[in-house]
CSV table of C-alpha atoms in Angstrom, one decimal:
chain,number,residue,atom,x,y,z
E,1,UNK,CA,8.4,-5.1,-10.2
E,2,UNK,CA,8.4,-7.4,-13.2
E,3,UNK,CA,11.8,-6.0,-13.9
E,4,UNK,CA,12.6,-7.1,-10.4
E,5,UNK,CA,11.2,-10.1,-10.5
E,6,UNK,CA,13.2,-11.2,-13.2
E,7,UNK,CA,16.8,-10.0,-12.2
E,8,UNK,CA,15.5,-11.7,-9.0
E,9,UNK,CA,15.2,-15.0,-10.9
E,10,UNK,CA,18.5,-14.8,-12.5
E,11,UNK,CA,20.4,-15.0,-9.3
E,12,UNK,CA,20.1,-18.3,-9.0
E,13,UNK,CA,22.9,-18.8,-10.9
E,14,UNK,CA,25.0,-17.3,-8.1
E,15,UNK,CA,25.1,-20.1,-5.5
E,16,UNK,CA,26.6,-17.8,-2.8
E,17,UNK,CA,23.3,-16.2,-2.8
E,18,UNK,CA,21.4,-19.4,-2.9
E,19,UNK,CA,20.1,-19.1,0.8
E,20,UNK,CA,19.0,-15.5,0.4
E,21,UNK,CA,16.8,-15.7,-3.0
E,22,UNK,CA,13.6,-16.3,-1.0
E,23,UNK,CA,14.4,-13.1,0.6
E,24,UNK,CA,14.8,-11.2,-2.2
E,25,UNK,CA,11.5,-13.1,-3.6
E,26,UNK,CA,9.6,-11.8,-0.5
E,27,UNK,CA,11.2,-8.6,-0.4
E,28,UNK,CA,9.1,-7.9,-4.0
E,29,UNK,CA,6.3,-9.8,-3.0
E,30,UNK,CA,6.0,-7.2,-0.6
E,31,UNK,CA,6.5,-4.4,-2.7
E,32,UNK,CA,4.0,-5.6,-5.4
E,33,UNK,CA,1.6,-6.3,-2.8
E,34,UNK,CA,1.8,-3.0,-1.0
E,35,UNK,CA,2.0,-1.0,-4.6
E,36,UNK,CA,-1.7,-2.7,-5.1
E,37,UNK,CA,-2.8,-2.0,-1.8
E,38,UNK,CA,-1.6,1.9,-2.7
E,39,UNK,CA,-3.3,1.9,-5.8
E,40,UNK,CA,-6.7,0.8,-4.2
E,41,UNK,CA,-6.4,3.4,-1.4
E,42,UNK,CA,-6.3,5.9,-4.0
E,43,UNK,CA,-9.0,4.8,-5.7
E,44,UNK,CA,-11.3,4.6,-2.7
E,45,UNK,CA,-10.0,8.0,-1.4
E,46,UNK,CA,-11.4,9.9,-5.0
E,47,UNK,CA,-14.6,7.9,-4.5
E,48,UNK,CA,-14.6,8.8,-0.8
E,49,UNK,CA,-13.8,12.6,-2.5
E,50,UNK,CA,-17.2,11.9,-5.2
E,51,UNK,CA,-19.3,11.3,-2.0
E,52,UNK,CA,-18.1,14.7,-0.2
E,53,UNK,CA,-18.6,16.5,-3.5
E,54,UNK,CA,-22.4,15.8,-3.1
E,55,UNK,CA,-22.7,17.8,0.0
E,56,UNK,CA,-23.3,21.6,0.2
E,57,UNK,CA,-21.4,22.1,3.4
E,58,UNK,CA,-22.6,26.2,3.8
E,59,UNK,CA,-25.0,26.2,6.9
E,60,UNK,CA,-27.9,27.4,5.5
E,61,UNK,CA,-27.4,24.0,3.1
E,62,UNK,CA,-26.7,22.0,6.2
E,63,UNK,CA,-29.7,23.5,7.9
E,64,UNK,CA,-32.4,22.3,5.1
E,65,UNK,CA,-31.0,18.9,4.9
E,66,UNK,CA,-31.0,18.4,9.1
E,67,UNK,CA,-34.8,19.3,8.5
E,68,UNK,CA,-35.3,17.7,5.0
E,69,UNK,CA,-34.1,14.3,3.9
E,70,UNK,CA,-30.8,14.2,5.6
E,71,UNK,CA,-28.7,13.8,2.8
E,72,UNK,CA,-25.7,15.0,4.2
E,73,UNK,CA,-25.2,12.7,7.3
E,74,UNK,CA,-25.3,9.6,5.0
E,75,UNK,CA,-22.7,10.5,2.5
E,76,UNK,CA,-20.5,11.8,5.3
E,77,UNK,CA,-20.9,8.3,7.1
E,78,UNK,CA,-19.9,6.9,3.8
E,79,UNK,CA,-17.4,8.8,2.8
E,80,UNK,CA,-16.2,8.3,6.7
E,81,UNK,CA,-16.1,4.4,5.8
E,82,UNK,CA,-14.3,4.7,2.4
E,83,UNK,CA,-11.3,6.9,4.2
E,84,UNK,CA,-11.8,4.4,7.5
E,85,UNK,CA,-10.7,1.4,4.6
E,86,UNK,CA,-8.1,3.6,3.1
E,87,UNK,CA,-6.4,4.2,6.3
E,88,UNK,CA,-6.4,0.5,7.3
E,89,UNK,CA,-5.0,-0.5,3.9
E,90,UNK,CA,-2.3,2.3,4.3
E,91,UNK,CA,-1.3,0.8,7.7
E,92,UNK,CA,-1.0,-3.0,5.7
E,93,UNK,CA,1.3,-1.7,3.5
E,94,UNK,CA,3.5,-0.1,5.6
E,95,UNK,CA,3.7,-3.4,7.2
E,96,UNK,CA,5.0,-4.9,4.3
E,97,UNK,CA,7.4,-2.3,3.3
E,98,UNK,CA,8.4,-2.4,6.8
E,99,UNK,CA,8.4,-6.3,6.9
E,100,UNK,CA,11.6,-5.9,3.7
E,101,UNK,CA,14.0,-3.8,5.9
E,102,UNK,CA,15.5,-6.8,7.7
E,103,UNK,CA,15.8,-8.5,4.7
E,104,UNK,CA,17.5,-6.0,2.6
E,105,UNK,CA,20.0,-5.8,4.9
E,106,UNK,CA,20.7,-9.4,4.7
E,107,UNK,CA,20.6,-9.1,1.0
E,108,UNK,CA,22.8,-6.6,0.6
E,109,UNK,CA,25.6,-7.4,3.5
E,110,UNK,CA,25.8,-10.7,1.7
E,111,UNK,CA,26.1,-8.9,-2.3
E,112,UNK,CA,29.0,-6.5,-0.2
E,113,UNK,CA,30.4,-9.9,1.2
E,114,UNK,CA,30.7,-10.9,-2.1
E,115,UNK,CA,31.6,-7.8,-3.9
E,116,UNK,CA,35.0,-7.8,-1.5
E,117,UNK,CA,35.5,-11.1,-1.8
């Protein structure tokens, strides 16, 4: 996206695409924004996978805990909250990615426009 970011800034030297560079701006924006988003869903579904690792899920496991300390239930709920995040965050960032189709189709009609011209 640095890369992107860049080429994106070097555009301005083409004044035919003057009206489109704060789509193309956005359009990574977007991108970069939903690649951190995807980057912190992963990390809080491994941690989400720590939590279930903790729990002995045979019956006879499940059975002492119900009657113990009740372990279980509460990394479950948190585990339950870490992929509860994760899904939100997934659903943001296909928002954004979704938000750039519209304007790559600008963008690119307009660098065809040109290309024929």
């Amino acid at each position: 996206m640095e890369q992107a970011w860049e080429i994106a800034g070097s555009l301005a030297a083409y004044p035919a695409l003057a009206d489109l560079l704060g789509e193309r701006h956005r359009i990574i924006a977007n991108d970069w924004q939903s690649a951190g988003l995807q980057a912190l869903v992963a990390r809080l579904l491994r941690r989400a996978l720590d939590l279930l690792a903790r729990v002995d899920f045979s019956p006879a496991a499940l059975r002492a805990d119900l009657r113990g300390e009740r372990k279980a239930p509460a990394y479950l709920y948190s585990a339950s909250e870490l992929f509860d995040r994760a899904a939100d965050l997934m659903a943001e960032s296909a928002t954004l990615v979704h938000e750039n189709e519209r304007r790559w189709r600008m963008f690119r009609a307009r660098v065809r426009e040109l290309q024929s011209e």
